[in-house]
Short mmCIF file of C-alpha atoms in Angstrom, two decimals:
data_model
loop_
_atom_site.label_atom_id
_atom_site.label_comp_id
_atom_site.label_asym_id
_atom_site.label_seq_id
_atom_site.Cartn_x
_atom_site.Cartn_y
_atom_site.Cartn_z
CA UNK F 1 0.00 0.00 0.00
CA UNK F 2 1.14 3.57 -0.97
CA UNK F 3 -0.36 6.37 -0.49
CA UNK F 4 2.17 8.77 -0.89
CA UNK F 5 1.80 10.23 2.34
CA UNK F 6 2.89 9.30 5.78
CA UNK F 7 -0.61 10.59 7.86
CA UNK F 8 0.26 8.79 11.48
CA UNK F 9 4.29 8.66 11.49
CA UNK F 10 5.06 12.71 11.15
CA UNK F 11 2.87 13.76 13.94
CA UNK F 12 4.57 10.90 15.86
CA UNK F 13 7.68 11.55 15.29
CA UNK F 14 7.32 15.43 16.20
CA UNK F 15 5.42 14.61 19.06
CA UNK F 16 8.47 12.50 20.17
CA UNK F 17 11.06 15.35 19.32
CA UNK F 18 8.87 17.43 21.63
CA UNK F 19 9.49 15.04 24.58
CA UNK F 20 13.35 14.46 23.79
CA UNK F 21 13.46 18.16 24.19
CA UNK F 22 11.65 18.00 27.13
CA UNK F 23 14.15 15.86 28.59
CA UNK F 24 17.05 17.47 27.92
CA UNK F 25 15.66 20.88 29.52
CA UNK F 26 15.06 18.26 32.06
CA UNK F 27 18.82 17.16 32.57
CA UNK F 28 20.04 20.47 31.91
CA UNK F 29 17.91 21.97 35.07
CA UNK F 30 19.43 18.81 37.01
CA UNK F 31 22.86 19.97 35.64
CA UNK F 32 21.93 23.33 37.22
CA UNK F 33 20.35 22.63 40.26
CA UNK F 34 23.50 20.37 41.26
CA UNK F 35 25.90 23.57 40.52
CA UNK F 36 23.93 25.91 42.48
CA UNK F 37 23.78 23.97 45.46
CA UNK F 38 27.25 24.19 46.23
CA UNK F 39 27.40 27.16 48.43
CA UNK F 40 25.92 30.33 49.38
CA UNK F 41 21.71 31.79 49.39
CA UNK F 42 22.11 33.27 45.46
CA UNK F 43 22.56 30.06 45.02
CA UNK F 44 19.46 28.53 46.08
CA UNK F 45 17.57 31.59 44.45
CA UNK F 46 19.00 31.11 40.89
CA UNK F 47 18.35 26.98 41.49
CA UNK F 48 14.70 28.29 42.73
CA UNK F 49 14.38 30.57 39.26
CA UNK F 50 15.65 27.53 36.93
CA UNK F 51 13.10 25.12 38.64
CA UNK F 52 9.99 27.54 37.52
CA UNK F 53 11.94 28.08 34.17
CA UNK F 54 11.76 24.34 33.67
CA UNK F 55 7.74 24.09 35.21
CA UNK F 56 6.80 26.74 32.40
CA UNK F 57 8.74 24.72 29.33
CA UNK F 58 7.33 21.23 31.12
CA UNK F 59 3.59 22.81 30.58
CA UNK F 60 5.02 24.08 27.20
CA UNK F 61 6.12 21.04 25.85
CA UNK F 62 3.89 18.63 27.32
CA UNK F 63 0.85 18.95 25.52
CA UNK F 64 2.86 18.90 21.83
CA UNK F 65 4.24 16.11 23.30
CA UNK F 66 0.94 13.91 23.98
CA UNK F 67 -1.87 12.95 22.26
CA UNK F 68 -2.89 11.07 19.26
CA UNK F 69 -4.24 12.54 15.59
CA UNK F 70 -3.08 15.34 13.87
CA UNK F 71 -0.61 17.48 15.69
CA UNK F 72 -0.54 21.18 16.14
CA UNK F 73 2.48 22.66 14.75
CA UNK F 74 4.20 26.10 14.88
CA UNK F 75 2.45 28.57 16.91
CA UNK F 76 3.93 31.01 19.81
CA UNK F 77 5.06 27.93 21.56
CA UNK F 78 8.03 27.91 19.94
CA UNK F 79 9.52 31.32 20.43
CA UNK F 80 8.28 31.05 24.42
CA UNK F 81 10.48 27.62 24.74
CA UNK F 82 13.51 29.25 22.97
CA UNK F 83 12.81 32.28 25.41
CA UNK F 84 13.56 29.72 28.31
CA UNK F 85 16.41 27.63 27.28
CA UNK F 86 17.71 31.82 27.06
CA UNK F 87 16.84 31.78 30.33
CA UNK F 88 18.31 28.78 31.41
CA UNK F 89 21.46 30.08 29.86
CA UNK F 90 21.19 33.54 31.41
CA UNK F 91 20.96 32.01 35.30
CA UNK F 92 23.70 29.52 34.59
CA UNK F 93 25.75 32.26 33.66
CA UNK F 94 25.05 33.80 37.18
CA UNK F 95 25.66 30.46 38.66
CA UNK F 96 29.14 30.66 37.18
CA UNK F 97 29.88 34.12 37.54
CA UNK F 98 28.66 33.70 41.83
CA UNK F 99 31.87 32.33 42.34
CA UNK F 100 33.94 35.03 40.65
CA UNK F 101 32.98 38.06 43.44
CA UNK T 1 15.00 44.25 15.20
CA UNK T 2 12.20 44.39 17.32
CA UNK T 3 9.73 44.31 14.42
CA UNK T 4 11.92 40.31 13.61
CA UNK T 5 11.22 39.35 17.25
CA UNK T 6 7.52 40.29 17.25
CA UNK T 7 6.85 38.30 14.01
CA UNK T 8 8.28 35.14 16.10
CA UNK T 9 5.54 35.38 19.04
CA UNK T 10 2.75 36.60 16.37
CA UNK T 11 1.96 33.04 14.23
CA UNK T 12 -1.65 34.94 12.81
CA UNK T 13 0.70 37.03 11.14
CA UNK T 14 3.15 33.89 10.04
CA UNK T 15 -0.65 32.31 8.47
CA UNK T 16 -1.42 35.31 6.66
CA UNK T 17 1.57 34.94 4.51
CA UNK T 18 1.08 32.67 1.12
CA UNK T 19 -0.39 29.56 0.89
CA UNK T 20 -1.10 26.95 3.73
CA UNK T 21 1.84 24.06 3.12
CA UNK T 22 1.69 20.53 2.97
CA UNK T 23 1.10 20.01 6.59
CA UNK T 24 4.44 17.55 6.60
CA UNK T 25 6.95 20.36 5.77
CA UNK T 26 5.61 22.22 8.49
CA UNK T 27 6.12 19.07 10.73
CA UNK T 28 9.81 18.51 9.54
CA UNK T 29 10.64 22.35 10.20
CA UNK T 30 9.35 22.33 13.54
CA UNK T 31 11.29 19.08 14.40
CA UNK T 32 14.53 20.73 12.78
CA UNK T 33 13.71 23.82 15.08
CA UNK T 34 13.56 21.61 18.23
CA UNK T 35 16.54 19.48 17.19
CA UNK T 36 18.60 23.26 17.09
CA UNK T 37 17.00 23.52 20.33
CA UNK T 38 18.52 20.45 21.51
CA UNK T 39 22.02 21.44 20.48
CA UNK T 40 21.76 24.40 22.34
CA UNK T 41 20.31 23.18 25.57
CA UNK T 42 23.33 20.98 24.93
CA UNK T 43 25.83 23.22 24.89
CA UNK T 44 23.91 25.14 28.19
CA UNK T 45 24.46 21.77 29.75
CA UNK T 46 28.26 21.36 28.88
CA UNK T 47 28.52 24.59 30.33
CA UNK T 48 26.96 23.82 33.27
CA UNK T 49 28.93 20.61 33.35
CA UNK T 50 31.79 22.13 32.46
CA UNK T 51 31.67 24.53 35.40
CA UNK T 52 31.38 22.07 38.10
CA UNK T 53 33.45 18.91 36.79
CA UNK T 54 36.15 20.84 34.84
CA UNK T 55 40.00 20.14 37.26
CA UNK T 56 41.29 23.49 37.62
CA UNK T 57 43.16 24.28 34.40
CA UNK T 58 46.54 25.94 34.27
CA UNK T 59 45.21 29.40 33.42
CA UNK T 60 43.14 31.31 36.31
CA UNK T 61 39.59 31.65 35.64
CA UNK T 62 39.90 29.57 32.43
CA UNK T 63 37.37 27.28 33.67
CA UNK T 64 34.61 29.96 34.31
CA UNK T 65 35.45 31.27 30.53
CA UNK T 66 35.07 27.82 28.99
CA UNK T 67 31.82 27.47 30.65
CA UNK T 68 30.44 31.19 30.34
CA UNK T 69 31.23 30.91 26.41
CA UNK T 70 29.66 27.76 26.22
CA UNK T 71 25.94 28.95 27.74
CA UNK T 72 26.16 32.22 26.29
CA UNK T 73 26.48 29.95 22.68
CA UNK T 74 23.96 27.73 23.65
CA UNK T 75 21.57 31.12 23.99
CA UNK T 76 22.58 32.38 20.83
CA UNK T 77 21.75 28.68 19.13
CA UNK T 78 18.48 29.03 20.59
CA UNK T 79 17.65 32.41 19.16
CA UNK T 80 18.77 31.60 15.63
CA UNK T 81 16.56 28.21 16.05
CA UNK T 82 13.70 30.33 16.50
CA UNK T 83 14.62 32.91 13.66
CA UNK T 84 15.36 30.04 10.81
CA UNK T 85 12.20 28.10 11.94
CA UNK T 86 10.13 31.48 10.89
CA UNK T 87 12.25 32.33 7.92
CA UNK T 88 11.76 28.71 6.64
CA UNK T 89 8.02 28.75 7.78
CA UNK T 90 7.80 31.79 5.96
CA UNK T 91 9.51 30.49 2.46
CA UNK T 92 7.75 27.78 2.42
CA UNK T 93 4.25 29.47 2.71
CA UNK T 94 5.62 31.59 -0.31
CA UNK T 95 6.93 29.08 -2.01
CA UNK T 96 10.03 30.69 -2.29
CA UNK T 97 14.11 28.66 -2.07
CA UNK T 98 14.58 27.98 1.29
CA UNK T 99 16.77 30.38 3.50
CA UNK T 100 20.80 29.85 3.29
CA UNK T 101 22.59 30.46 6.26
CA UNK T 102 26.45 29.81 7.49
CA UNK T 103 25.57 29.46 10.81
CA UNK T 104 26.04 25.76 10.88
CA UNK T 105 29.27 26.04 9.38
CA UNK T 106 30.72 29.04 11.72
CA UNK T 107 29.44 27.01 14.78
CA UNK T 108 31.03 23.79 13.77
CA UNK T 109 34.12 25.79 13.63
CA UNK T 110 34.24 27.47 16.70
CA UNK T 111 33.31 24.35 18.27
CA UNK T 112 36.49 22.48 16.70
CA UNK T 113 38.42 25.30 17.78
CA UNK T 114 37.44 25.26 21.11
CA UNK T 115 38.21 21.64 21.12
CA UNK T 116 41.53 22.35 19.62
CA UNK T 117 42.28 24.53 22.17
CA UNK T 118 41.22 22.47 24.98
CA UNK T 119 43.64 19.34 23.90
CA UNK T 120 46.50 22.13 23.43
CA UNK T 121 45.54 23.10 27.39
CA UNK T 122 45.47 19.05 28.67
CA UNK T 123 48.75 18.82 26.53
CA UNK T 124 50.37 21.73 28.65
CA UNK T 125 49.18 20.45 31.93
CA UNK T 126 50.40 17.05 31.41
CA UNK T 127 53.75 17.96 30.62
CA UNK T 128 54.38 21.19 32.16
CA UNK T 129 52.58 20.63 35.24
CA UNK T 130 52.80 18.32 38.66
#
């Protein structure tokens, strides 16, 4: 049988990209969290700020991630999850930077 | 500037713009955006790595540069994600050649560089140092 088109596997397959991404925002906040809890209070406040940065991309990426049928795609989902890996880049660069001063 | 940034968080705007594609293309360019993503969430987490599993290094502070240039490339990886997943979005709606770029190419280099320079550093320490 050929169709021509591919109707189940490219919704799957971007639904699965969706969760890899998840999970490496999710090892990347571990990553994080492990460096910022060597030491002082700014510490525990930047580990506090990448937490919520990585409850806002789970509740992002979650729902592209799920599901069955046709998948969204686009939207202003993607600009708000590239907004938070910035993020996640900004407070590691204070986490680095803490131990300079 | 500002007018490229607000086009990203505005997709009515992105649907005005030609025809509606094959609903695959738009698939595969959201899955190349997220793999971009990936590499730069990547290189956030070999910074973050970096910083707290890196031996101190023969130069002072070269640690804390290492890692600091690898997040702030992971941002920048990020941004142009976003910005070639709308440019492509938008080429494809128009039916236009898809956008060029040389920012795989400049990134692979500085990455081999950095590399470079990191096995010129291990060399150093392992012969000039206790």
């Amino acid at each position: 049988m050929s169709t021509g088109r591919d109707p189940g596997l490219q919704p799957e397959r971007t639904r699965l990209a969706w969760r890899r991404t998840l999970l490496t925002v999710t090892v990347v906040t571990a990553l994080a969290v492990r460096l910022a809890s060597t030491g002082d209070p700014t510490g525990a406040l930047i580990a506090g700020g990448t937490v919520l940065v990585w409850g806002a991309l789970l509740v992002l990426c979650w729902p592209r991630g799920t599901g069955t049928g046709p998948a969204r795609t686009g939207g202003r989902t993607l600009p708000l999850v590239t907004v938070g890996t910035v993020v996640l880049a900004l407070l590691g660069v204070l986490l680095v930077l803490r131990g300079l001063w | 500037m500002w007018k490229t940034i607000r086009r990203w968080f505005d997709p009515a705007e992105l649907r005005s713009v030609g025809e509606p594609p094959d609903y695959r293309f738009s698939l595969a360019n959201e899955r190349t955006f997220l793999a971009w993503l990936r590499t730069g969430l990547a290189l956030v987490g070999g910074g973050l790595a970096a910083a707290q599993f890196l031996p101190p290094l023969p130069m002072s502070h070269l640690r804390e540069v290492i890692a600091v240039a690898l997040l702030l490339l992971g941002a920048a990886v990020a941004i142009r994600a976003v910005d070639h997943w709308a440019r492509t979005e938008r080429a494809i709606r128009l039916g236009q050649e898809l956008p060029a770029s040389r920012f795989p190419a400049i990134l692979a280099l500085a990455v081999g560089v950095g590399a470079l320079l990191l096995v010129v550093a291990v060399l150093m320490r392992a012969v000039g140092g206790p």
